Structure formats: structure tokens, C-alpha cells
């Protein structure tokens, strides 16, 4: 395992679902007095080069972060970033999970993403034991794993790729051979009348666009063992932990699976059996399990009133004209190409406010007040003070991941500057292919975007950035995207589009 990660380092990105504010909020909704996520200790087990942990330490300076990573070269790459950024609230230890113990101290949040299914049984058990030994009494651990039965569907392609590469031991050559098979399969396309080939084709297309380190470690690694939720829950219980909920909250609700499944599942009282059956219906392939201590009392009924204590943020885009004087359903665009339908005038106004303020968060009281004013001004006085109606739709946005919550409102957008500038974290990571946002997402960059990001030093305005990139393209110092000739107007339009994206996510400030 260590060798393969040294040979092909994993490209680790920020994962919003592992952020301590997200874990704290979910814990609180289930009755736990979770620790302050803005001034806590976070441990990440198997942190690679710190792609998730370093942005956390950068954006939350009061949080103390410790990463454990077995691959020495990845741990060293992370340490170089920490030193270059001058961070004092994070360290990465080149240690095996099997050798880690109480000397690390107590942690409020423990994150172990993309490790459990890919390590031998002894490491899995130690990892869960560490969660129990090191987790604060009301703390939360995040442990993700490949899940049965759904992963079996993806496993078909893994079996093909493993067979294709079985005579090859050099990691880079294994990757090349796997890619060649994927390209052949993609060129062949689905076979008419054979639905299974459609499924594999979708997977092939996804893998051809994915980072090679993902292809290698997910599909060509020696160990990749998916497991049933009920088996995972049993292991967690044996370690003195209990499953709280999945980090993707909506997946815990049978109501999202249609009326017949919901009716079947309504009769299942046992929590573990219920979660397992949900996975059957979803044919689920991945879980992001949140665990807490076994002796903590969990309240399974979420109280809507608890949502009033939180602040919200969301990358939402309102429809061109909002109807705030009636309950006509209207569709908001959500991040990643999704959509959400809202009816209640107060919820529609609140969603518009969140979209305007993103990436900053807005406390519920302020959100309700500003939205109420807009609804009243539009002639919807009958709805303007209906907080319960607002909470119901806000909760469904939150559960579905269209908006996120945190314990207090924060302004995270950088200040305005005359010319765009990345902060040192953004500049460091951009050179390696992505920019972490203040909301803990990773904006993936192509060659053009990396070249642009490298010029965002606060000295060049949009016109100068465009002419610099045109010159780089003309000199052959920058490759044109395959199949796309970029004339002067296209280069400028691309620069403007990317800067708008960076501003939207708060990785550069507004112009001015
Ligand atoms: C698939 S990567 C996931 C990296 C990161 N957590 C993420 O989600 O981006 C798995 C990481 O776990 C590390 N790892 C595997 N076995 C380990 C062990 N026994 N102790 C510490 N780290 C380990 C690997 O070296 C690798 O960096």
C-alpha cells in the first residue's frame, strides 16, 4: 500500500462533507453537544499530502490539525506546503495508523476519508479503535467506505482492469494498460439490447475524465473491499462507537425513495436494519458514516426549531423573476448543475438572499428578517412571518445539500482589490491543479486555468491577464485545449469566465 501511494500519490482535495462545521451541525441536530468547530482539534487518518487538511488549517486558524499518513513521500509533500504557507496550526506525521496511539491527544473531530475499504482488516479495526480512544466525549468521526450492494456494479470494471493488468507490476505501466482498455471500451460503445454495457460505459466515461491517481487506487489497488452497512455498523459497535447518520443527510430519509419504498421502510424499527434496507433500495456504492461514542444519547427526531440557531450559505441562483406573493413553485439552480424547487414565498426570498451573499453565511434570524421584508414589499404579507414554513423548505434544501449550515455567520469573501490576487494557499495549490475555496471545495483547473491562476498576483488587470495568456499561447508556452482554437476574443472570454468563477467562490475578492 505504502509503495503504491509513493509511486502514484493520491490527489487529495478538500471534502466539504468532512468539514468540522458540517460535522458539528449534524451532531447538534441529533442531540449532541458537539465541540466548537472553529476552535477544535481535528485528526485526519490517511491524509495523503494534506489536500483536505491544509485548507482547513489555513481558513480556521484557531483549529489545530494533525494528519497521519503512511506514505512518506506524500507526508513530506504536505510538510513542504505547510512550511511554504507558514502554518503553525497543522502537522502531518509520517506514521502508520497501526502505530498511532494516545500520544496524539484527544480530538473533537476525526476524519478518515477513502481509507477504510482500501486497507487490510487489522488496519480497519485499529482505525475504529483509534476513533474511540482519541475522540472527545461529544466528538464526531467521519469514516467513508465502499458499500455493498452497489459497489459490486462498479466492481465489474475493476475485475476487467485487474485481469488486463495482472502481468504488469510497474504502477505507471499498469495505469497505461488500464487506460488503453478503457479507451478501447469507450470507442466500442454500448452494445444495443445489452443494458449492462450501458452501465459499464457510464463508468468508463467517468474514469477517462478522472484523475489517474483515482483510477489507480480505486480500480487497480490490491485491496478494495466494499462492505454492507450492517457489517460496518457491527464493527463500529464492537469498537465502542455508534453510527449517527450519513454526512449526506438526505440519504438517511426513506421519503426520498418514493412512496412504496417509504411505506416498506416505515415498518422497520431497528435503525441498523433500516439503514441497510435503504442501501438495498438505493443500490448504494459509497457511504460517509458519522460515528460517535456508543454511550452518547442520540435524538433521532430532528427538531425544526434547532435550525433557527444556525447560519446558512449556498451557491444558489434564483430564477429571473421571483413570485413572492404566492406559492407558485419556482426552480433555483444549485451548485454542480442541480436544481431545487421552492414554493413558500419566504423560502424563495431566503434562497435568493443566500445566492446573493454566497460564499458568506447568513444567520437564520437575519435571513428570516431580510426575506420577510422582501416578501412584504412584493405583496405577500400573509407569508412574511411564517417562520415554520421557511424552516420546512430550508431544511429540505439543507438535507439535499443545496445549502449548508454552520453554527455562526461568517464573512469569508476576501476584500475587494483593483486587480485579482490569489492568497498564498490558492497560489500554492493552483500550481498543482486545483484551488481550495473558503467553503472547502476544490475548483479543478485545466492548463489554461492554471496559467491564469499563476498570474493572479494583484498586479495585472483583466485586459493584461488576457494579453499575457494570448502571448503564451502564441509562443507555444501554453497548450490550446484539445480541439479548440482560441482566438483573442475567446481567450478574453475565458479569462472573464474563470475570474467570475473564482470571485463567486471567494478565492479572489470582488474587483474595485
Ligand atoms: C485513497 S487515499 C485518500 C486520501 C485522503 N484521505 C482523501 O480522501 O483525499 C488513502 C490514503 O491512506 C493512506 N494510508 C493507507 N494505509 C495507511 C495506514 N495504514 N496508515 C496511514 N495511512 C495509510 C494512503 O497512503 C493514502 O494516502
Short mmCIF file of C-alpha atoms and ligand atoms in Angstrom, two decimals:
data_model
loop_
_atom_site.label_atom_id
_atom_site.label_comp_id
_atom_site.label_asym_id
_atom_site.label_seq_id
_atom_site.Cartn_x
_atom_site.Cartn_y
_atom_site.Cartn_z
CA UNK A 1 0.00 0.00 0.00
CA UNK A 2 2.71 2.48 1.01
CA UNK A 3 4.68 1.69 -2.14
CA UNK A 4 1.78 2.29 -4.48
CA UNK A 5 0.95 5.65 -2.86
CA UNK A 6 4.62 6.66 -3.02
CA UNK A 7 4.73 5.69 -6.71
CA UNK A 8 1.38 7.26 -7.60
CA UNK A 9 0.48 9.90 -4.99
CA UNK A 10 -3.23 10.33 -4.35
CA UNK A 11 -4.63 13.63 -5.49
CA UNK A 12 -6.39 14.77 -2.36
CA UNK A 13 -8.85 17.65 -2.50
CA UNK A 14 -10.93 19.44 0.12
CA UNK A 15 -14.08 17.45 1.00
CA UNK A 16 -16.89 19.73 2.25
CA UNK A 17 -18.63 16.81 3.99
CA UNK A 18 -15.60 16.35 6.29
CA UNK A 19 -15.53 19.99 7.43
CA UNK A 20 -15.87 20.33 11.21
CA UNK A 21 -18.71 22.85 10.85
CA UNK A 22 -20.70 20.26 8.87
CA UNK A 23 -19.97 17.53 11.41
CA UNK A 24 -20.80 19.86 14.32
CA UNK A 25 -24.13 20.88 12.79
CA UNK A 26 -25.24 17.33 12.02
CA UNK A 27 -24.27 16.23 15.51
CA UNK A 28 -26.27 19.07 17.07
CA UNK A 29 -29.36 18.22 15.01
CA UNK A 30 -29.16 14.71 16.51
CA UNK A 31 -28.91 16.00 20.07
CA UNK A 32 -25.14 16.00 20.63
CA UNK A 33 -23.41 18.97 22.28
CA UNK A 34 -20.67 18.87 19.63
CA UNK A 35 -17.49 20.89 20.25
CA UNK A 36 -16.98 24.39 18.81
CA UNK A 37 -15.83 23.66 15.22
CA UNK A 38 -13.98 26.99 14.95
CA UNK A 39 -11.63 26.23 17.86
CA UNK A 40 -11.20 22.48 18.00
CA UNK A 41 -8.67 19.70 17.33
CA UNK A 42 -9.05 17.71 14.10
CA UNK A 43 -7.27 14.46 13.25
CA UNK A 44 -7.16 13.09 9.70
CA UNK A 45 -6.12 9.45 9.28
CA UNK A 46 -4.61 8.70 5.85
CA UNK A 47 -4.44 12.39 4.89
CA UNK A 48 -2.21 11.95 1.79
CA UNK A 49 -0.39 15.27 1.14
CA UNK A 50 -2.97 17.21 3.16
CA UNK A 51 -5.23 18.35 0.31
CA UNK A 52 -8.17 18.24 2.73
CA UNK A 53 -6.44 19.19 5.99
CA UNK A 54 -4.20 22.08 4.89
CA UNK A 55 -7.07 24.29 3.58
CA UNK A 56 -8.90 23.63 6.84
CA UNK A 57 -5.92 24.82 8.89
CA UNK A 58 -5.49 27.83 6.60
CA UNK A 59 -9.07 29.04 6.81
CA UNK A 60 -9.64 28.21 10.51
CA UNK A 61 -6.50 29.43 12.30
CA UNK A 62 -7.86 28.51 15.76
CA UNK A 63 -8.28 24.88 14.74
CA UNK A 64 -5.36 22.55 15.47
CA UNK A 65 -4.94 19.90 12.76
CA UNK A 66 -2.96 16.66 12.88
CA UNK A 67 -2.60 14.37 9.86
CA UNK A 68 -1.37 10.78 9.86
CA UNK A 69 -0.03 9.40 6.59
CA UNK A 70 1.85 6.19 5.93
CA UNK A 71 3.32 7.19 2.56
CA UNK A 72 6.49 9.13 3.45
CA UNK A 73 6.67 10.99 0.13
CA UNK A 74 3.08 12.24 0.47
CA UNK A 75 3.61 13.29 4.10
CA UNK A 76 6.74 15.20 3.02
CA UNK A 77 4.87 16.92 0.19
CA UNK A 78 2.31 18.05 2.76
CA UNK A 79 5.02 19.30 5.10
CA UNK A 80 6.58 21.33 2.29
CA UNK A 81 3.21 23.04 1.73
CA UNK A 82 2.80 23.69 5.47
CA UNK A 83 6.27 25.26 5.66
CA UNK A 84 5.78 27.32 2.48
CA UNK A 85 2.48 28.67 3.82
CA UNK A 86 3.93 29.34 7.28
CA UNK A 87 1.13 27.42 9.00
CA UNK A 88 1.61 26.76 12.72
CA UNK A 89 -1.67 25.01 13.49
CA UNK A 90 -1.10 21.83 11.49
CA UNK A 91 1.36 18.98 11.29
CA UNK A 92 1.49 15.80 9.23
CA UNK A 93 3.16 12.75 10.78
CA UNK A 94 4.57 10.06 8.51
CA UNK A 95 3.06 7.30 10.66
CA UNK A 96 1.10 4.13 10.07
CA UNK A 97 -2.40 4.02 11.56
CA UNK A 98 -1.29 0.77 13.21
CA UNK A 99 1.38 2.67 15.16
CA UNK A 100 -0.69 5.71 16.15
CA UNK A 101 -1.98 5.98 19.70
CA UNK A 102 -2.80 8.16 22.72
CA UNK A 103 0.36 10.28 22.33
CA UNK A 104 -1.62 12.18 19.67
CA UNK A 105 -4.00 13.52 22.33
CA UNK A 106 -7.76 13.99 22.24
CA UNK A 107 -9.64 15.16 19.12
CA UNK A 108 -13.02 16.80 18.68
CA UNK A 109 -13.36 15.60 15.09
CA UNK A 110 -11.64 12.68 13.34
CA UNK A 111 -11.72 12.30 9.56
CA UNK A 112 -10.84 9.15 7.68
CA UNK A 113 -11.92 9.52 4.05
CA UNK A 114 -11.13 6.99 1.34
CA UNK A 115 -9.15 4.65 3.58
CA UNK A 116 -11.38 2.05 5.27
CA UNK A 117 -12.14 -0.12 2.23
CA UNK A 118 -8.59 0.06 0.92
CA UNK A 119 -6.65 -1.24 3.93
CA UNK A 120 -6.26 -4.71 5.47
CA UNK A 121 -8.60 -5.86 8.21
CA UNK A 122 -6.12 -5.16 11.03
CA UNK A 123 -5.84 -1.51 9.93
CA UNK A 124 -9.64 -1.18 9.74
CA UNK A 125 -10.00 -2.40 13.30
CA UNK A 126 -7.20 -0.17 14.57
CA UNK A 127 -8.70 2.79 12.78
CA UNK A 128 -12.04 2.34 14.55
CA UNK A 129 -10.29 1.68 17.89
CA UNK A 130 -8.35 4.94 17.43
CA UNK A 131 -11.61 6.78 16.81
CA UNK A 132 -12.92 5.53 20.15
CA UNK A 133 -9.68 6.12 22.06
CA UNK A 134 -8.99 9.62 20.74
CA UNK A 135 -12.47 11.08 20.18
CA UNK A 136 -13.78 13.71 22.66
CA UNK A 137 -16.96 12.66 24.53
CA UNK A 138 -19.34 14.54 22.18
CA UNK A 139 -16.99 14.45 19.20
CA UNK A 140 -17.70 13.01 15.75
CA UNK A 141 -15.68 10.73 13.50
CA UNK A 142 -16.20 10.63 9.72
CA UNK A 143 -15.33 7.25 8.14
CA UNK A 144 -16.17 6.63 4.48
CA UNK A 145 -16.22 3.24 2.77
CA UNK A 146 -17.27 1.46 -0.41
CA UNK A 147 -20.66 -0.06 0.16
CA UNK A 148 -22.44 -3.24 -0.86
CA UNK A 149 -24.51 -3.99 -2.79
CA UNK A 150 -23.91 -1.02 -5.12
CA UNK A 151 -20.12 -1.28 -5.36
CA UNK A 152 -20.45 -4.71 -6.96
CA UNK A 153 -21.77 -2.94 -10.08
CA UNK A 154 -18.61 -0.81 -10.27
CA UNK A 155 -16.56 -3.86 -9.32
CA UNK A 156 -17.27 -5.41 -12.75
CA UNK A 157 -14.99 -2.87 -14.38
CA UNK A 158 -12.38 -3.27 -11.63
CA UNK A 159 -12.29 -7.03 -12.33
CA UNK A 160 -11.73 -6.39 -16.04
CA UNK A 161 -8.94 -3.88 -15.40
CA UNK A 162 -7.22 -6.12 -12.83
CA UNK A 163 -7.24 -9.03 -15.27
CA UNK A 164 -5.89 -6.83 -18.04
CA UNK A 165 -3.00 -5.63 -15.82
CA UNK A 166 -2.20 -8.82 -13.96
CA UNK A 167 1.16 -9.40 -15.67
CA UNK A 168 2.32 -5.86 -15.10
CA UNK A 169 3.88 -4.80 -11.78
CA UNK A 170 5.18 -1.30 -12.50
CA UNK A 171 2.44 1.13 -11.36
CA UNK A 172 2.82 3.57 -14.29
CA UNK A 173 2.68 0.71 -16.82
CA UNK A 174 -0.40 -0.75 -15.08
CA UNK A 175 -2.06 2.62 -15.37
CA UNK A 176 -1.20 2.91 -19.06
CA UNK A 177 -2.58 -0.54 -19.79
CA UNK A 178 -5.77 0.16 -17.84
CA UNK A 179 -6.27 3.42 -19.71
CA UNK A 180 -5.78 1.67 -23.05
CA UNK A 181 -8.52 -0.82 -22.18
CA UNK A 182 -10.85 2.00 -21.07
CA UNK A 183 -10.26 3.84 -24.35
CA UNK A 184 -10.96 0.69 -26.35
CA UNK A 185 -14.18 0.08 -24.43
CA UNK A 186 -15.23 3.72 -24.88
CA UNK A 187 -14.60 3.52 -28.63
CA UNK A 188 -16.61 0.30 -28.86
CA UNK A 189 -19.60 1.93 -27.12
CA UNK A 190 -22.59 0.12 -25.62
CA UNK A 191 -23.94 -3.00 -27.32
CA UNK A 192 -27.58 -2.45 -28.40
CA UNK A 193 -30.01 -4.50 -26.32
CA UNK A 194 -27.49 -5.15 -23.52
CA UNK A 195 -28.24 -2.73 -20.65
CA UNK A 196 -25.23 -3.91 -18.60
CA UNK A 197 -22.93 -2.45 -21.25
CA UNK A 198 -24.59 0.96 -20.82
CA UNK A 199 -23.77 0.85 -17.14
CA UNK A 200 -20.11 -0.03 -17.78
CA UNK A 201 -19.88 2.66 -20.47
CA UNK A 202 -21.00 5.33 -18.00
CA UNK A 203 -18.31 4.16 -15.60
CA UNK A 204 -15.70 4.11 -18.39
CA UNK A 205 -16.54 7.69 -19.40
CA UNK A 206 -16.27 8.83 -15.79
CA UNK A 207 -12.91 7.11 -15.31
CA UNK A 208 -11.43 8.52 -18.51
CA UNK A 209 -12.14 12.02 -17.14
CA UNK A 210 -10.98 11.24 -13.60
CA UNK A 211 -7.51 11.86 -12.19
CA UNK A 212 -5.13 8.93 -12.86
CA UNK A 213 -4.47 8.52 -9.11
CA UNK A 214 -8.16 7.81 -8.59
CA UNK A 215 -8.19 5.22 -11.38
CA UNK A 216 -5.12 3.57 -9.91
CA UNK A 217 -6.05 3.45 -6.26
CA UNK A 218 -9.73 2.66 -6.73
CA UNK A 219 -9.55 0.18 -9.61
CA UNK A 220 -6.01 -1.27 -9.62
CA UNK A 221 -5.15 -1.33 -5.89
CA UNK A 222 -4.62 -4.75 -4.30
CA UNK A 223 -7.18 -4.11 -1.58
CA UNK A 224 -10.60 -2.64 -2.22
CA UNK A 225 -13.24 -4.34 -0.14
CA UNK A 226 -16.75 -2.93 -0.14
CA UNK A 227 -18.94 -3.95 2.79
CA UNK A 228 -22.57 -3.93 3.83
CA UNK A 229 -23.61 -1.09 6.10
CA UNK A 230 -24.77 -3.60 8.73
CA UNK A 231 -21.30 -5.20 8.84
CA UNK A 232 -19.68 -1.78 9.15
CA UNK A 233 -22.08 -0.81 11.95
CA UNK A 234 -21.27 -4.06 13.76
CA UNK A 235 -17.53 -3.35 13.57
CA UNK A 236 -18.11 0.18 14.84
CA UNK A 237 -20.23 -1.11 17.73
CA UNK A 238 -17.59 -3.69 18.62
CA UNK A 239 -15.13 -0.79 18.87
CA UNK A 240 -17.41 1.13 21.28
CA UNK A 241 -18.87 3.52 18.70
CA UNK A 242 -22.32 4.03 17.17
CA UNK A 243 -23.47 5.17 13.75
CA UNK A 244 -25.05 8.59 13.98
CA UNK A 245 -26.06 9.42 10.41
CA UNK A 246 -24.54 9.73 6.95
CA UNK A 247 -22.77 13.01 6.10
CA UNK A 248 -25.16 13.23 3.12
CA UNK A 249 -28.21 13.74 5.27
CA UNK A 250 -30.94 13.22 2.64
CA UNK A 251 -29.76 9.65 2.08
CA UNK A 252 -30.98 8.77 5.58
CA UNK A 253 -34.61 9.58 4.75
CA UNK A 254 -36.81 6.83 3.22
CA UNK A 255 -39.13 9.59 1.93
CA UNK A 256 -36.55 10.32 -0.79
CA UNK A 257 -37.03 6.81 -2.25
CA UNK A 258 -40.63 7.03 -3.44
CA UNK A 259 -43.90 6.15 -1.70
CA UNK A 260 -43.74 2.33 -1.98
CA UNK A 261 -40.22 2.03 -0.58
CA UNK A 262 -41.00 4.63 2.09
CA UNK A 263 -44.03 2.59 3.18
CA UNK A 264 -41.98 -0.61 3.37
CA UNK A 265 -39.25 1.13 5.34
CA UNK A 266 -41.72 2.81 7.71
CA UNK A 267 -42.29 -0.60 9.26
CA UNK A 268 -38.59 -1.13 10.09
CA UNK A 269 -37.92 -0.09 13.71
CA UNK A 270 -34.32 -1.16 14.10
CA UNK A 271 -32.01 1.66 12.98
CA UNK A 272 -29.31 -0.62 11.59
CA UNK A 273 -31.80 -2.72 9.60
CA UNK A 274 -33.42 0.46 8.29
CA UNK A 275 -30.13 1.90 7.02
CA UNK A 276 -29.28 -1.45 5.43
CA UNK A 277 -32.58 -1.62 3.60
CA UNK A 278 -32.17 1.94 2.39
CA UNK A 279 -28.92 0.78 0.79
CA UNK A 280 -30.75 -2.09 -0.93
CA UNK A 281 -33.24 0.34 -2.46
CA UNK A 282 -30.57 2.86 -3.44
CA UNK A 283 -28.16 0.12 -4.62
CA UNK A 284 -25.68 2.21 -2.74
CA UNK A 285 -21.96 2.14 -3.54
CA UNK A 286 -20.44 4.61 -1.05
CA UNK A 287 -21.10 5.85 2.45
CA UNK A 288 -19.78 8.69 4.55
CA UNK A 289 -20.57 7.42 8.02
CA UNK A 290 -20.56 9.74 11.03
CA UNK A 291 -19.77 7.91 14.27
CA UNK A 292 -19.95 8.96 17.89
CA UNK A 293 -19.32 7.21 21.20
CA UNK A 294 -21.65 4.30 21.93
CA UNK A 295 -22.79 5.79 25.26
CA UNK A 296 -23.88 9.13 23.80
CA UNK A 297 -27.64 9.63 23.75
CA UNK A 298 -28.77 10.28 20.18
CA UNK A 299 -32.09 12.01 19.46
CA UNK A 300 -33.40 10.59 16.19
CA UNK A 301 -36.23 13.11 15.66
CA UNK A 302 -34.84 16.33 14.22
CA UNK A 303 -36.47 19.39 15.82
CA UNK A 304 -37.09 22.09 13.21
CA UNK A 305 -36.55 24.75 15.90
CA UNK A 306 -32.88 23.73 16.17
CA UNK A 307 -32.36 25.08 12.67
CA UNK A 308 -33.02 28.60 13.98
CA UNK A 309 -29.71 28.54 15.86
CA UNK A 310 -27.67 28.10 12.66
CA UNK A 311 -26.29 30.23 9.81
CA UNK A 312 -26.63 29.21 6.15
CA UNK A 313 -24.74 29.56 2.88
CA UNK A 314 -25.42 28.19 -0.58
CA UNK A 315 -24.37 28.62 -4.19
CA UNK A 316 -27.95 29.13 -5.42
CA UNK A 317 -29.18 31.02 -8.45
CA UNK A 318 -32.68 32.38 -8.40
CA UNK A 319 -34.96 32.31 -11.47
CA UNK A 320 -35.11 35.65 -13.37
CA UNK A 321 -38.34 36.85 -11.75
CA UNK A 322 -39.35 35.68 -8.30
CA UNK A 323 -43.01 35.29 -7.39
CA UNK A 324 -43.11 36.34 -3.73
CA UNK A 325 -46.83 36.98 -3.44
CA UNK A 326 -47.88 33.38 -3.97
CA UNK A 327 -46.82 29.74 -3.63
CA UNK A 328 -46.14 29.11 -7.31
CA UNK A 329 -43.30 26.54 -7.49
CA UNK A 330 -40.05 28.01 -8.79
CA UNK A 331 -36.78 26.34 -9.66
CA UNK A 332 -33.43 27.50 -8.28
CA UNK A 333 -30.17 26.33 -9.85
CA UNK A 334 -27.87 24.68 -7.33
CA UNK A 335 -24.13 24.04 -7.45
CA UNK A 336 -22.93 21.26 -9.74
CA UNK A 337 -25.76 21.61 -12.26
CA UNK A 338 -28.57 20.52 -9.93
CA UNK A 339 -31.83 22.27 -9.12
CA UNK A 340 -34.22 22.72 -6.22
CA UNK A 341 -37.89 23.63 -6.33
CA UNK A 342 -39.30 26.02 -3.73
CA UNK A 343 -42.88 27.14 -3.12
CA UNK A 344 -43.09 29.17 0.06
CA UNK A 345 -42.51 32.89 -0.71
CA UNK A 346 -40.32 33.30 2.38
CA UNK A 347 -38.16 30.31 1.35
CA UNK A 348 -37.84 31.67 -2.21
CA UNK A 349 -36.75 35.07 -0.90
CA UNK A 350 -34.34 33.44 1.58
CA UNK A 351 -32.80 31.29 -1.17
CA UNK A 352 -32.30 34.40 -3.31
CA UNK A 353 -30.57 36.16 -0.39
CA UNK A 354 -28.26 33.18 0.15
CA UNK A 355 -27.37 33.13 -3.54
CA UNK A 356 -26.52 36.85 -3.44
CA UNK A 357 -24.41 36.54 -0.28
CA UNK A 358 -22.56 33.31 -1.20
CA UNK A 359 -19.93 32.35 -0.09
CA UNK A 360 -20.69 34.29 3.12
CA UNK A 361 -23.17 32.74 5.52
CA UNK A 362 -26.26 34.40 6.97
CA UNK A 363 -27.67 33.73 10.45
CA UNK A 364 -31.22 32.40 10.41
CA UNK A 365 -32.67 35.42 12.26
CA UNK A 366 -31.21 37.83 9.70
CA UNK A 367 -32.21 35.59 6.80
CA UNK A 368 -35.81 35.41 8.02
CA UNK A 369 -35.93 39.19 8.57
CA UNK A 370 -34.46 40.17 5.16
CA UNK A 371 -36.57 37.58 3.33
CA UNK A 372 -39.68 38.75 5.25
CA UNK A 373 -39.12 42.35 4.14
CA UNK A 374 -38.81 41.29 0.51
CA UNK A 375 -41.96 39.18 0.69
CA UNK A 376 -43.92 42.00 2.34
CA UNK A 377 -42.70 44.52 -0.25
CA UNK A 378 -43.84 42.17 -3.03
CA UNK A 379 -47.38 41.98 -1.57
CA UNK A 380 -47.01 38.63 0.21
CA UNK A 381 -47.68 39.85 3.77
CA UNK A 382 -49.64 36.67 4.56
CA UNK A 383 -46.42 34.63 4.34
CA UNK A 384 -43.82 37.13 5.53
CA UNK A 385 -43.73 35.98 9.16
CA UNK A 386 -44.34 32.25 8.67
CA UNK A 387 -41.03 31.01 10.08
CA UNK A 388 -42.21 27.40 10.25
CA UNK A 389 -42.96 27.41 6.53
CA UNK A 390 -39.49 28.83 5.92
CA UNK A 391 -37.84 26.23 8.17
CA UNK A 392 -39.53 23.32 6.38
CA UNK A 393 -38.20 24.31 2.96
CA UNK A 394 -34.85 25.43 4.35
CA UNK A 395 -34.44 22.01 5.93
CA UNK A 396 -35.12 20.21 2.68
CA UNK A 397 -32.54 22.43 0.92
CA UNK A 398 -30.06 21.62 3.69
CA UNK A 399 -30.75 17.88 3.78
CA UNK A 400 -30.36 17.68 -0.01
CA UNK A 401 -27.02 19.52 0.10
CA UNK A 402 -28.23 22.56 -1.88
CA UNK A 403 -27.29 24.77 1.08
CA UNK A 404 -25.04 24.15 4.05
CA UNK A 405 -25.19 25.29 7.64
CA UNK A 406 -22.70 26.30 10.28
CA UNK A 407 -23.05 27.35 13.92
CA UNK A 408 -22.42 31.06 13.30
CA UNK A 409 -22.47 33.51 10.41
CA UNK A 410 -19.08 34.18 8.82
CA UNK A 411 -17.82 36.50 6.15
CA UNK A 412 -15.33 34.53 4.11
CA UNK A 413 -15.18 36.58 0.91
CA UNK A 414 -11.79 38.30 0.52
CA UNK A 415 -11.72 42.13 0.38
CA UNK A 416 -12.04 43.99 -2.94
CA UNK A 417 -8.84 44.70 -4.88
CA UNK A 418 -8.15 46.69 -8.03
CA UNK A 419 -6.53 43.63 -9.70
CA UNK A 420 -7.27 39.97 -8.88
CA UNK A 421 -4.96 38.16 -6.45
CA UNK A 422 -4.98 34.63 -5.05
CA UNK A 423 -3.97 34.11 -1.45
CA UNK A 424 -0.82 32.01 -0.82
CA UNK A 425 -2.87 28.81 -0.27
CA UNK A 426 -4.69 29.29 -3.58
CA UNK A 427 -1.45 30.08 -5.41
CA UNK A 428 0.32 27.01 -3.95
CA UNK A 429 -2.46 24.58 -4.80
CA UNK A 430 -3.34 26.14 -8.18
CA UNK A 431 0.11 25.25 -9.45
CA UNK A 432 -0.84 21.64 -8.62
CA UNK A 433 -4.20 21.66 -10.38
CA UNK A 434 -6.92 22.96 -8.07
CA UNK A 435 -7.85 25.89 -5.84
CA UNK A 436 -9.36 25.26 -2.39
CA UNK A 437 -12.26 27.62 -1.68
CA UNK A 438 -13.10 29.18 1.70
CA UNK A 439 -16.13 26.85 1.68
CA UNK A 440 -13.85 23.84 1.44
CA UNK A 441 -14.47 22.88 -2.15
CA UNK A 442 -11.75 22.21 -4.70
CA UNK A 443 -12.03 24.10 -8.01
CA UNK A 444 -10.37 21.86 -10.58
CA UNK A 445 -8.20 23.68 -13.12
CA UNK A 446 -7.18 22.81 -16.67
CA UNK A 447 -3.88 24.02 -18.19
CA UNK A 448 -5.34 27.39 -19.20
CA UNK A 449 -6.81 27.99 -15.73
CA UNK A 450 -3.51 27.01 -14.06
CA UNK A 451 -1.68 29.52 -16.27
CA UNK A 452 -4.23 32.21 -15.39
CA UNK A 453 -4.05 31.37 -11.67
CA UNK A 454 -0.25 31.70 -11.79
CA UNK A 455 -0.70 35.31 -12.94
CA UNK A 456 -3.17 36.34 -10.20
CA UNK A 457 -0.67 38.28 -8.11
CA UNK A 458 -2.65 41.52 -7.75
CA UNK A 459 -0.58 43.30 -10.40
CA UNK A 460 -2.45 42.51 -13.65
CA UNK A 461 -5.98 43.61 -14.56
CA UNK A 462 -8.31 41.55 -16.78
CA UNK A 463 -7.02 43.06 -20.02
CA UNK A 464 -3.37 42.46 -19.08
CA UNK A 465 -4.17 38.89 -18.00
CA UNK A 466 -5.82 38.23 -21.36
CA UNK A 467 -2.93 39.65 -23.39
CA UNK A 468 -0.37 37.70 -21.32
CA UNK A 469 -2.21 34.44 -21.96
CA UNK A 470 -2.60 35.24 -25.66
CA UNK A 471 1.16 35.76 -25.87
CA UNK A 472 1.80 32.48 -24.02
CA UNK A 473 -0.47 30.62 -26.45
CA UNK A 474 1.19 32.26 -29.47
CA UNK A 475 4.67 31.31 -28.21
CA UNK A 476 3.57 27.74 -27.59
CA UNK A 477 4.28 28.16 -23.84
CA UNK A 478 0.68 27.15 -23.14
CA UNK A 479 -1.17 24.32 -24.89
CA UNK A 480 -4.53 25.07 -26.51
CA UNK A 481 -7.31 22.86 -25.14
CA UNK A 482 -7.66 19.82 -27.48
CA UNK A 483 -9.90 20.55 -30.46
CA UNK A 484 -10.32 24.23 -29.58
CA UNK A 485 -8.61 27.14 -31.32
CA UNK A 486 -8.59 30.16 -29.02
CA UNK A 487 -8.74 33.50 -30.84
CA UNK A 488 -8.21 36.76 -28.96
CA UNK A 489 -11.90 37.13 -28.08
CA UNK A 490 -12.14 33.54 -26.88
CA UNK A 491 -9.07 33.97 -24.65
CA UNK A 492 -10.53 37.13 -23.10
CA UNK A 493 -13.93 35.49 -22.62
CA UNK A 494 -12.26 32.51 -20.95
CA UNK A 495 -10.32 34.81 -18.61
CA UNK A 496 -13.51 36.65 -17.66
CA UNK A 497 -15.45 33.41 -17.12
CA UNK A 498 -12.75 31.98 -14.87
CA UNK A 499 -12.35 35.18 -12.85
CA UNK A 500 -16.12 35.28 -12.34
CA UNK A 501 -15.99 31.68 -11.08
CA UNK A 502 -13.10 32.48 -8.72
CA UNK A 503 -14.95 35.54 -7.39
CA UNK A 504 -18.16 33.58 -6.96
CA UNK A 505 -16.34 31.08 -4.75
CA UNK A 506 -14.42 33.71 -2.82
CA UNK A 507 -10.93 32.65 -3.89
CA UNK A 508 -10.37 36.19 -5.16
CA UNK A 509 -12.15 39.32 -3.92
CA UNK A 510 -14.56 41.49 -5.89
CA UNK A 511 -12.97 43.98 -8.28
CA UNK A 512 -12.77 47.60 -7.15
C1 LIG B 1 -7.27 6.98 -1.23
S1 LIG B 1 -6.15 7.90 -0.29
C2 LIG B 1 -7.23 9.07 0.47
C3 LIG B 1 -6.54 10.33 0.87
C4 LIG B 1 -7.41 11.39 1.55
N1 LIG B 1 -7.94 10.92 2.81
C5 LIG B 1 -8.53 11.83 0.63
O1 LIG B 1 -9.65 11.44 0.81
O2 LIG B 1 -8.25 12.58 -0.30
C6 LIG B 1 -5.75 6.81 1.07
C7 LIG B 1 -4.59 7.32 1.89
O3 LIG B 1 -4.45 6.49 3.06
C8 LIG B 1 -3.08 6.24 3.27
N2 LIG B 1 -2.93 5.00 4.06
C9 LIG B 1 -3.20 3.74 3.66
N3 LIG B 1 -2.93 2.88 4.66
C10 LIG B 1 -2.50 3.60 5.71
C11 LIG B 1 -2.05 3.27 7.02
N4 LIG B 1 -2.02 2.01 7.43
N5 LIG B 1 -1.68 4.28 7.83
C12 LIG B 1 -1.69 5.56 7.40
N6 LIG B 1 -2.08 5.93 6.17
C13 LIG B 1 -2.49 4.97 5.33
C14 LIG B 1 -2.53 6.12 1.86
O4 LIG B 1 -1.13 6.24 1.82
C15 LIG B 1 -3.27 7.22 1.14
O5 LIG B 1 -2.60 8.44 1.19
#
